Coordinates of C-alpha atoms in Angstrom, one line a residue:
M9 CA -4.9 -185.9 -209.2
A10 CA -8.4 -185.3 -209.7
E11 CA -8.9 -182.0 -212.2
I12 CA -9.4 -178.4 -210.1
T13 CA -13.0 -177.5 -210.9
H14 CA -13.2 -174.1 -209.3
P15 CA -9.3 -172.2 -210.3
P16 CA -9.2 -168.8 -208.8
M17 CA -11.2 -166.1 -210.8
D18 CA -10.7 -162.5 -211.2
Q19 CA -14.7 -161.8 -209.8
L20 CA -17.5 -163.6 -207.9
Q21 CA -20.0 -165.6 -210.6
D22 CA -22.4 -165.9 -208.1
L23 CA -23.9 -162.2 -207.5
E24 CA -26.9 -160.9 -209.5
Y25 CA -26.1 -157.5 -210.2
C26 CA -22.6 -155.8 -210.2
I27 CA -22.3 -151.7 -210.0
D28 CA -24.1 -150.8 -212.8
S29 CA -26.8 -153.6 -213.3
N30 CA -29.4 -152.4 -211.3
P31 CA -32.3 -154.1 -210.2
S32 CA -36.2 -153.6 -210.1
W33 CA -36.8 -149.4 -208.9
A34 CA -38.9 -151.3 -206.4
E35 CA -36.6 -153.8 -205.5
T36 CA -34.2 -150.8 -205.4
I37 CA -36.1 -148.8 -203.4
L38 CA -36.1 -151.8 -201.1
L39 CA -32.7 -152.7 -200.7
A40 CA -32.0 -148.8 -200.2
F41 CA -33.4 -148.7 -197.3
Q42 CA -32.3 -151.7 -196.0
N43 CA -29.1 -150.1 -196.1
Y44 CA -30.1 -147.1 -194.4
I45 CA -31.8 -149.5 -191.4
L46 CA -27.8 -151.2 -191.7
M47 CA -26.0 -148.5 -190.8
L48 CA -28.4 -146.6 -187.8
G49 CA -26.5 -149.6 -185.5
T50 CA -23.6 -147.4 -185.5
S51 CA -24.8 -143.9 -186.1
V52 CA -26.9 -144.2 -182.7
M53 CA -24.2 -145.9 -180.7
I54 CA -21.8 -144.0 -181.5
P55 CA -23.2 -140.8 -180.2
T56 CA -24.9 -143.1 -177.3
L57 CA -21.8 -143.5 -176.0
L58 CA -19.6 -140.2 -176.1
V59 CA -22.6 -137.1 -175.8
P60 CA -23.5 -138.3 -172.6
A61 CA -19.6 -138.4 -171.4
M62 CA -19.7 -134.5 -173.1
G63 CA -22.1 -133.2 -170.7
G64 CA -24.8 -133.5 -173.6
T65 CA -28.7 -134.6 -172.6
D66 CA -31.1 -137.1 -174.8
R67 CA -32.1 -134.0 -176.7
D68 CA -28.4 -133.3 -177.6
K69 CA -27.9 -136.6 -178.5
A70 CA -30.6 -136.8 -181.0
L71 CA -29.6 -133.9 -182.8
V72 CA -25.7 -135.2 -183.2
I73 CA -27.3 -138.4 -184.4
Q74 CA -29.4 -136.5 -186.9
T75 CA -26.9 -135.0 -188.3
L76 CA -24.0 -138.1 -188.3
L77 CA -26.8 -139.6 -190.7
F78 CA -27.4 -136.3 -192.9
V79 CA -23.5 -136.3 -193.3
A80 CA -22.9 -139.7 -193.8
G81 CA -25.3 -139.0 -196.5
I82 CA -23.4 -136.8 -198.2
N83 CA -20.3 -138.7 -197.9
T84 CA -22.2 -141.3 -199.3
V85 CA -22.8 -139.4 -202.5
L86 CA -19.6 -137.8 -202.9
Q87 CA -18.0 -141.4 -202.6
A88 CA -20.4 -143.2 -205.2
L89 CA -20.0 -140.6 -208.0
F90 CA -16.6 -138.9 -207.2
G91 CA -14.7 -141.3 -205.3
T92 CA -13.7 -144.9 -205.9
R93 CA -17.3 -145.0 -207.0
L94 CA -18.1 -148.3 -205.4
P95 CA -21.0 -149.0 -203.5
A96 CA -19.8 -147.9 -200.6
V97 CA -21.3 -146.5 -197.7
I98 CA -19.8 -143.8 -195.5
G99 CA -20.5 -143.6 -191.9
G100 CA -19.5 -143.3 -188.4
S101 CA -16.7 -144.7 -187.0
Y102 CA -15.3 -146.2 -184.1
A103 CA -11.7 -145.8 -184.5
Y104 CA -12.3 -142.0 -183.1
V105 CA -13.6 -142.8 -179.9
I106 CA -10.3 -143.1 -178.2
P107 CA -9.2 -139.6 -179.3
V108 CA -12.4 -138.6 -178.4
A109 CA -12.4 -139.6 -175.6
Y110 CA -8.8 -137.8 -174.4
I111 CA -10.5 -134.6 -175.8
I112 CA -13.5 -135.1 -173.3
N113 CA -11.2 -135.3 -170.7
D114 CA -9.3 -132.4 -171.3
P115 CA -9.1 -130.9 -168.1
S116 CA -9.9 -127.8 -169.0
L117 CA -13.1 -128.9 -170.5
Q118 CA -13.7 -131.1 -167.3
R119 CA -13.8 -127.7 -165.5
I120 CA -16.5 -126.6 -167.0
S121 CA -19.4 -127.0 -164.5
D122 CA -22.5 -126.0 -166.8
R123 CA -23.0 -129.3 -168.5
H124 CA -24.7 -127.7 -171.7
D125 CA -21.9 -125.4 -171.6
R126 CA -19.2 -128.1 -171.5
F127 CA -21.3 -130.2 -174.1
I128 CA -21.2 -127.1 -176.5
Q129 CA -17.5 -126.6 -175.9
T130 CA -16.7 -130.5 -176.3
M131 CA -18.2 -130.7 -179.9
R132 CA -16.3 -127.6 -180.9
A133 CA -13.1 -129.0 -179.9
I134 CA -14.1 -132.3 -181.5
Q135 CA -14.7 -129.8 -184.8
G136 CA -11.4 -128.5 -184.7
A137 CA -9.6 -131.5 -184.2
L138 CA -11.7 -133.3 -186.9
V139 CA -11.3 -130.4 -189.5
I140 CA -7.2 -130.2 -188.8
A141 CA -7.0 -133.8 -188.9
S142 CA -8.4 -134.5 -191.8
S143 CA -6.0 -132.8 -193.8
I144 CA -3.9 -136.0 -193.6
Q145 CA -6.2 -137.7 -196.1
I146 CA -6.3 -135.4 -198.3
I147 CA -3.1 -134.5 -199.3
L148 CA -2.2 -138.4 -199.0
G149 CA -5.1 -138.9 -201.2
Y150 CA -5.4 -136.3 -203.7
S151 CA -1.3 -136.4 -204.0
Q152 CA -1.6 -139.5 -204.6
V153 CA 1.1 -141.0 -202.4
W154 CA -1.1 -143.6 -200.6
G155 CA -1.6 -144.9 -204.4
L156 CA 2.1 -145.1 -204.7
F157 CA 2.1 -146.7 -200.9
S158 CA -0.4 -149.4 -202.5
R159 CA 2.3 -150.6 -204.8
F160 CA 3.4 -152.7 -201.4
F161 CA 0.4 -154.2 -201.3
S162 CA 0.0 -157.7 -202.6
P163 CA -3.1 -160.0 -202.7
L164 CA -0.7 -162.3 -200.0
G165 CA -0.6 -158.9 -198.1
M166 CA -3.4 -157.5 -198.4
S167 CA -5.4 -160.5 -198.0
P168 CA -5.2 -160.7 -193.7
V169 CA -6.0 -157.0 -193.9
V170 CA -9.2 -157.3 -195.6
A171 CA -9.9 -160.2 -193.3
L172 CA -9.4 -158.2 -190.1
V173 CA -11.5 -155.2 -191.0
G174 CA -14.5 -157.8 -190.9
L175 CA -13.2 -160.2 -187.8
G176 CA -11.5 -157.6 -186.1
L177 CA -15.0 -156.0 -185.0
F178 CA -15.8 -159.2 -183.1
Q179 CA -16.4 -157.2 -180.2
R180 CA -19.0 -155.8 -181.7
G181 CA -21.0 -158.6 -182.3
F182 CA -22.0 -161.6 -179.9
P183 CA -20.5 -159.7 -176.9
L184 CA -23.2 -157.3 -177.7
L185 CA -25.6 -159.7 -178.8
G186 CA -25.7 -161.5 -175.0
N187 CA -26.6 -158.3 -173.6
C188 CA -29.9 -159.4 -174.4
V189 CA -29.5 -162.9 -175.4
E190 CA -33.6 -163.1 -176.1
I191 CA -33.5 -160.9 -178.6
G192 CA -30.4 -161.3 -180.4
L193 CA -30.2 -164.9 -180.4
P194 CA -33.3 -165.3 -182.6
M195 CA -32.3 -162.6 -184.6
L196 CA -28.8 -164.3 -185.6
L197 CA -30.4 -167.3 -185.7
L198 CA -33.6 -166.2 -188.1
V199 CA -31.2 -164.5 -190.4
I200 CA -29.1 -167.3 -191.2
G201 CA -32.3 -168.8 -191.6
V202 CA -34.2 -166.8 -194.0
S203 CA -31.1 -165.5 -196.0
Q204 CA -29.5 -169.5 -196.2
Y205 CA -31.9 -171.8 -196.7
L206 CA -35.4 -170.2 -197.8
K207 CA -33.1 -168.2 -200.4
H208 CA -34.6 -170.2 -203.5
V209 CA -38.3 -169.8 -202.2
R210 CA -40.1 -167.6 -204.0
P211 CA -43.7 -166.8 -202.7
L212 CA -43.6 -162.8 -204.5
R213 CA -43.4 -163.8 -208.6
D214 CA -39.7 -164.4 -209.7
I215 CA -38.5 -162.1 -206.8
P216 CA -35.8 -164.1 -204.3
I217 CA -37.6 -161.6 -201.1
F218 CA -36.1 -163.8 -198.6
E219 CA -32.4 -163.5 -200.0
R220 CA -32.5 -159.6 -201.0
F221 CA -34.6 -158.8 -197.8
P222 CA -33.5 -160.6 -195.0
I223 CA -32.8 -157.8 -192.9
L224 CA -36.4 -156.0 -193.1
I225 CA -37.9 -159.4 -192.8
C226 CA -36.1 -160.5 -189.5
G227 CA -35.4 -157.1 -188.6
T228 CA -39.3 -156.5 -188.1
I229 CA -40.4 -159.8 -186.8
I230 CA -38.0 -159.5 -183.9
W231 CA -38.4 -155.9 -183.7
I232 CA -42.1 -156.9 -182.7
Y233 CA -41.4 -159.2 -180.5
S234 CA -39.4 -157.2 -178.4
L235 CA -41.7 -154.4 -178.3
I236 CA -44.2 -157.3 -177.0
L237 CA -42.1 -158.2 -174.5
T238 CA -40.9 -154.6 -173.4
A239 CA -45.1 -153.5 -173.2
G240 CA -45.6 -157.0 -171.8
G241 CA -43.4 -156.1 -168.3
A242 CA -40.5 -158.7 -169.3
Y243 CA -37.8 -156.3 -168.2
H244 CA -39.6 -154.6 -165.1
N245 CA -37.2 -154.4 -162.3
K246 CA -34.4 -155.6 -164.5
P247 CA -30.7 -154.1 -163.9
I248 CA -30.3 -150.6 -166.2
A249 CA -28.2 -152.3 -167.9
T250 CA -30.5 -154.8 -169.5
Q251 CA -33.2 -152.3 -170.1
I252 CA -30.9 -150.2 -172.3
S253 CA -30.3 -153.3 -174.1
C254 CA -33.1 -154.8 -174.5
R255 CA -36.3 -152.4 -174.5
T256 CA -37.6 -150.4 -177.3
D257 CA -38.6 -147.6 -175.1
R258 CA -35.2 -146.4 -173.2
A259 CA -33.1 -144.7 -176.1
N260 CA -35.5 -141.8 -175.2
L261 CA -35.4 -140.4 -179.3
I262 CA -38.3 -140.6 -180.6
S263 CA -40.0 -138.2 -177.4
T264 CA -36.5 -135.9 -177.9
A265 CA -36.0 -135.8 -181.5
P266 CA -37.5 -132.6 -183.1
W267 CA -39.8 -133.4 -186.3
F268 CA -37.7 -131.1 -188.2
K269 CA -34.4 -130.0 -188.0
F270 CA -31.9 -129.1 -191.4
P271 CA -28.4 -129.6 -190.2
Y272 CA -26.3 -127.0 -191.2
P273 CA -22.3 -126.4 -191.0
L274 CA -21.0 -124.9 -187.4
Q275 CA -24.5 -125.2 -185.7
W276 CA -22.4 -125.8 -182.4
G277 CA -20.2 -122.7 -183.2
P278 CA -17.1 -122.1 -184.4
P279 CA -14.5 -125.2 -184.1
T280 CA -11.8 -124.4 -181.6
F281 CA -7.9 -125.8 -182.2
S282 CA -5.7 -127.3 -180.1
A283 CA -2.1 -129.1 -181.5
G284 CA -2.8 -132.0 -178.7
H285 CA -6.2 -132.9 -179.7
S286 CA -5.8 -132.3 -183.5
F287 CA -2.5 -134.6 -183.2
A288 CA -4.7 -137.3 -181.2
M289 CA -7.3 -137.2 -184.2
M290 CA -4.9 -137.7 -186.8
S291 CA -4.3 -141.6 -185.0
A292 CA -8.0 -141.9 -186.2
V293 CA -7.9 -140.5 -189.3
L294 CA -5.0 -143.0 -190.3
V295 CA -6.7 -145.5 -188.9
S296 CA -9.7 -144.8 -190.5
M297 CA -7.9 -144.7 -193.4
V298 CA -6.1 -148.3 -193.3
E299 CA -9.5 -149.6 -192.7
S300 CA -11.2 -148.0 -195.5
T301 CA -8.8 -149.2 -198.2
G302 CA -9.6 -153.1 -197.2
A303 CA -13.2 -152.3 -196.8
Y304 CA -12.6 -150.6 -200.5
K305 CA -10.7 -154.3 -201.8
A306 CA -13.9 -156.2 -200.1
A307 CA -17.0 -153.9 -202.1
S308 CA -14.9 -154.3 -205.2
R309 CA -15.2 -158.1 -205.3
L310 CA -18.7 -158.7 -203.6
A311 CA -19.8 -155.6 -206.3
I312 CA -17.9 -157.8 -208.9
A313 CA -15.6 -155.2 -210.1
T314 CA -11.6 -155.4 -210.3
P315 CA -9.8 -154.8 -207.3
P316 CA -10.0 -150.6 -207.7
P317 CA -6.4 -149.0 -209.1
A318 CA -4.1 -147.1 -206.7
Y319 CA -5.2 -144.0 -208.9
V320 CA -8.8 -144.4 -208.2
L321 CA -8.1 -145.8 -204.4
S322 CA -5.7 -142.5 -204.0
R323 CA -9.3 -140.7 -205.4
G324 CA -10.7 -142.6 -203.0
I325 CA -9.2 -141.6 -199.7
G326 CA -8.6 -138.1 -201.0
W327 CA -13.0 -137.6 -201.4
Q328 CA -12.9 -139.8 -197.4
G329 CA -10.4 -136.6 -196.4
I330 CA -13.3 -133.8 -197.2
G331 CA -16.2 -136.2 -195.6
I332 CA -14.3 -135.7 -192.6
M333 CA -13.3 -132.5 -193.2
L334 CA -17.3 -132.2 -193.5
D335 CA -18.0 -134.5 -190.1
G336 CA -16.1 -131.4 -188.4
L337 CA -17.7 -128.5 -189.6
F338 CA -20.8 -130.3 -189.3
G339 CA -20.4 -131.8 -185.7
T340 CA -20.6 -135.5 -185.8
V341 CA -18.9 -136.0 -182.6
T342 CA -17.2 -138.7 -185.1
G343 CA -15.0 -139.0 -188.4
S344 CA -15.9 -141.5 -191.5
T345 CA -15.4 -144.5 -192.5
V346 CA -16.4 -147.2 -195.0
S347 CA -19.6 -149.1 -193.1
V348 CA -18.1 -152.7 -193.0
E349 CA -21.7 -153.9 -192.4
N350 CA -22.9 -152.3 -195.3
V351 CA -20.3 -154.2 -197.4
G352 CA -21.0 -157.5 -196.0
L353 CA -24.7 -156.5 -196.9
L354 CA -23.7 -156.4 -200.7
G355 CA -22.8 -160.2 -200.4
L356 CA -25.4 -161.1 -198.5
T357 CA -28.2 -159.6 -200.7
R358 CA -25.7 -160.4 -203.7
V359 CA -26.4 -156.7 -205.2
G360 CA -23.9 -154.6 -205.7
S361 CA -25.4 -151.7 -207.6
R362 CA -24.1 -148.7 -206.8
R363 CA -27.9 -147.2 -207.4
V364 CA -29.2 -148.9 -204.1
V365 CA -26.2 -147.5 -202.3
Q366 CA -27.1 -143.7 -203.6
I367 CA -30.6 -143.9 -202.6
S368 CA -29.8 -145.1 -199.5
A369 CA -27.8 -142.0 -199.3
G370 CA -31.1 -139.9 -199.9
F371 CA -32.9 -142.4 -197.5
M372 CA -30.3 -140.9 -194.6
M373 CA -31.0 -137.5 -195.8
F374 CA -34.6 -137.5 -195.3
F375 CA -34.8 -138.9 -192.0
S376 CA -32.2 -137.0 -190.5
I377 CA -34.3 -133.9 -191.6
F378 CA -37.3 -135.4 -190.3
G379 CA -36.2 -136.2 -186.9
K380 CA -39.6 -138.0 -185.3
F381 CA -39.6 -140.7 -188.4
G382 CA -36.0 -141.2 -188.2
A383 CA -36.0 -141.8 -184.4
V384 CA -38.8 -144.6 -185.0
F385 CA -36.2 -146.4 -186.6
A386 CA -33.1 -145.9 -184.8
S387 CA -35.0 -147.0 -181.7
I388 CA -34.2 -150.3 -182.7
P389 CA -32.7 -152.8 -179.8
F390 CA -28.7 -153.1 -180.6
P391 CA -28.5 -156.7 -180.2
I392 CA -31.0 -156.7 -183.1
F393 CA -27.8 -154.9 -185.3
A394 CA -25.0 -157.0 -183.2
A395 CA -26.9 -160.5 -184.5
L396 CA -26.7 -159.3 -188.2
Y397 CA -22.6 -158.1 -187.4
C398 CA -22.0 -161.5 -186.8
V399 CA -23.0 -162.5 -189.8
L400 CA -21.9 -159.4 -192.1
F401 CA -18.5 -159.0 -190.6
G402 CA -17.7 -162.6 -190.9
L403 CA -18.9 -162.9 -195.0
V404 CA -16.3 -159.5 -194.9
G405 CA -13.6 -161.2 -193.2
S406 CA -13.9 -163.8 -195.5
V407 CA -13.9 -162.1 -198.6
G408 CA -10.5 -160.9 -197.3
L409 CA -9.1 -164.5 -197.1
S410 CA -10.5 -165.0 -200.5
F411 CA -7.6 -162.9 -202.2
L412 CA -5.6 -166.5 -201.1
Q413 CA -6.3 -168.1 -204.1
F414 CA -4.5 -166.0 -205.9
T415 CA -1.3 -166.8 -204.3
N416 CA 1.1 -169.6 -203.4
M417 CA -0.5 -171.2 -199.8
N418 CA 1.6 -174.4 -199.8
C419 CA 4.8 -172.0 -199.7
M420 CA 5.6 -171.7 -195.6
R421 CA 6.8 -168.4 -196.4
N422 CA 2.8 -167.3 -197.5
L423 CA 1.9 -169.3 -194.4
I424 CA 4.2 -168.2 -191.3
I425 CA 3.1 -164.0 -193.0
T426 CA -0.7 -165.3 -193.4
G427 CA -0.7 -166.8 -189.6
L428 CA 1.3 -164.0 -188.0
S429 CA -0.7 -161.1 -189.3
L430 CA -3.9 -162.2 -188.4
F431 CA -2.4 -163.6 -185.1
L432 CA -1.2 -159.9 -184.5
G433 CA -3.8 -158.3 -185.9
I434 CA -6.4 -159.9 -183.4
S435 CA -4.1 -160.6 -180.1
I436 CA -2.4 -156.9 -180.1
P437 CA -5.8 -154.7 -180.1
Q438 CA -7.3 -156.9 -178.1
F439 CA -4.3 -156.3 -175.8
F440 CA -4.7 -152.8 -176.0
N441 CA -8.0 -152.4 -175.4
Q442 CA -7.8 -154.4 -172.0
Y443 CA -6.1 -151.6 -170.5
W444 CA -8.1 -148.4 -172.5
N445 CA -11.5 -147.1 -170.6
P446 CA -13.6 -143.7 -171.4
S447 CA -11.0 -141.9 -168.9
H448 CA -8.5 -142.0 -171.5
R449 CA -6.5 -144.4 -169.5
G450 CA -4.7 -147.0 -171.6
L451 CA -1.5 -148.8 -171.9
A452 CA 0.6 -146.0 -173.4
H453 CA 0.3 -143.3 -170.5
T454 CA 2.4 -140.6 -170.5
N455 CA 2.9 -137.1 -169.5
A456 CA 2.0 -136.2 -172.9
A457 CA -2.2 -137.4 -173.0
W458 CA -2.4 -137.0 -176.7
F459 CA 0.6 -139.5 -177.4
N460 CA -1.2 -141.7 -175.2
A461 CA -4.7 -141.1 -177.4
F462 CA -2.3 -142.0 -180.8
V463 CA -0.8 -145.0 -179.6
N464 CA -3.4 -146.2 -178.2
T465 CA -5.6 -145.9 -181.0
V466 CA -3.2 -147.3 -183.9
F467 CA -2.4 -150.2 -181.5
S468 CA -6.1 -151.1 -180.8
S469 CA -6.7 -150.9 -184.9
P470 CA -6.8 -154.6 -186.2
A471 CA -6.6 -153.8 -189.6
M472 CA -3.8 -151.3 -188.8
V473 CA -1.6 -153.9 -186.9
G474 CA -2.3 -156.2 -189.3
L475 CA -1.6 -153.9 -192.4
T476 CA 2.1 -152.9 -191.0
V477 CA 3.0 -156.8 -190.1
A478 CA 1.8 -158.1 -193.5
V479 CA 3.0 -155.6 -195.7
I480 CA 6.7 -155.4 -193.9
L481 CA 7.1 -159.3 -193.5
D482 CA 5.8 -159.5 -197.3
N483 CA 8.4 -156.8 -198.9
T484 CA 11.5 -157.9 -196.7
I485 CA 11.6 -162.1 -196.8
E486 CA 12.7 -163.7 -200.0
V487 CA 10.7 -160.8 -202.1
E488 CA 12.2 -161.4 -205.3
K489 CA 12.3 -164.6 -205.0
S490 CA 8.6 -164.9 -204.0
K491 CA 6.9 -162.7 -207.0
K492 CA 4.9 -165.6 -208.6
D493 CA 3.9 -167.0 -204.7
R494 CA 2.4 -163.7 -203.5
G495 CA 0.4 -163.5 -206.5
M496 CA 2.0 -160.4 -207.9
P497 CA 1.3 -161.8 -211.8
W498 CA -2.1 -161.5 -210.8
W499 CA -2.2 -158.6 -208.9
V500 CA 0.3 -156.1 -211.4
K501 CA -2.3 -155.5 -214.2
F502 CA -4.9 -154.1 -210.9
R503 CA -2.2 -151.5 -210.1
T504 CA -2.9 -148.9 -213.1
F505 CA -5.9 -147.4 -214.2
R506 CA -5.0 -148.6 -218.0
G507 CA -3.8 -151.8 -216.9
D508 CA -7.3 -153.7 -217.5
N509 CA -9.7 -152.4 -219.9
R510 CA -12.6 -153.4 -216.7
N511 CA -11.5 -150.6 -214.6
E512 CA -12.9 -147.8 -217.2
E513 CA -16.4 -149.6 -217.1
F514 CA -16.3 -149.5 -213.1
Y515 CA -14.2 -146.9 -211.7
T516 CA -14.6 -143.7 -214.6
L517 CA -15.9 -140.7 -213.4
P518 CA -19.0 -139.6 -214.2
F519 CA -20.4 -136.4 -216.2
N520 CA -17.2 -136.4 -218.3
L521 CA -15.0 -135.5 -215.9
N522 CA -12.4 -138.1 -216.5
R523 CA -11.3 -135.3 -219.6
F524 CA -10.2 -133.1 -217.0
F525 CA -9.4 -135.4 -214.4
P526 CA -7.2 -138.1 -216.4
P527 CA -6.7 -141.1 -214.4
T528 CA -3.1 -142.5 -214.1

């Protein structure tokens, strides 16, 4: 048998910068700006989907986008400094769309005839639900309960979960790219060509600009191309859906965004509280917690770090709960989770520096305060982002599959668990999504609307379904007999903070705070 030349490795080897190593300041700033541009897709798409349904105007939408970006910057800094300390961007989450749609369609709110008043009252109801629901993550995180639960995880159980964090977002990729294929497809091909085939070309000194900045380079080229198509009248007399997807002037963000607006807590008024709204929102909080857990595992691998120990994972979930509470206080119309696309960007650029993400948070806050400047970049057609998602979500999915190297995949037990978790993780959410529409109808449609929202949200999440299937099967089928096959001998040393001496390098709190909050 030929010698194996690629044995399992704790950390990826072909990345240039890990958490604590930093590129030059010029590269760092450009990389940070690239992270900011990338997270604009989700930050614009979610308010664009929800604010009009709430009764809001284009100006209301622009203000919500600014607020979402501002709070995302705050949450990213908090997570990078005091949470997991991984280079993870914290942004808006699609997991909250179903419970928010349930609140929007509440009969008591729909009866409000004045559109602006309905928008304000709906926003305040969403705020109240987010504030109450955030307590779940805060309690599970800081009580270490989530860390204790994570002890049931193994490389075999987490591999499909991390994979589904990326692959489960397939609907955000080519289906949305296809809404404007003349823009999206060239972007996809250009990103692949520039980042992979030209990565060793270095026209500027020794900096691999094509590998480091594919989004800035390709995005600029295709954006200019889309501007030319728009100005040249290519979309005159086209259907409204095509114009919204393809034109660069349909979002009305630049004209409606204020020059200067400092988002502040309770800017829409005091939150209102409802038990039904809060219970519905709790489903999204649970889903975002699971999705973030998978994203943290992927980010640690792409930042050349060890898997975050249970204590660090709980700490990050606790701070993410505080972030969701801030979302509720400021009024972002959605909760927070780890931005999967930005995790994928760590691998595409081969830069896992924490400093890059911290500076990108500064860009988020700056451009959210000076609204006109931020609106220019936010007007990029969404198919450009969808093309990027095809690459970045796929990369995160492959990182999840890489955890299988620590398991015995010649074992039928492991093959069944992995295959079933991946298949059901994609198939069940697809089944639920077929029956859901913005009027909060779904596969679950009892007389208790909050219960419908809860069930439809939980089972519409690939990562949530995948975690449920994988963890249950992995911890009930021949558990003792299969410890080695599951990868536990490799995994066990990363369960505790003191289990591996590299953990201190990656996850120790700054400012000597470990004296007051000693790791366990």
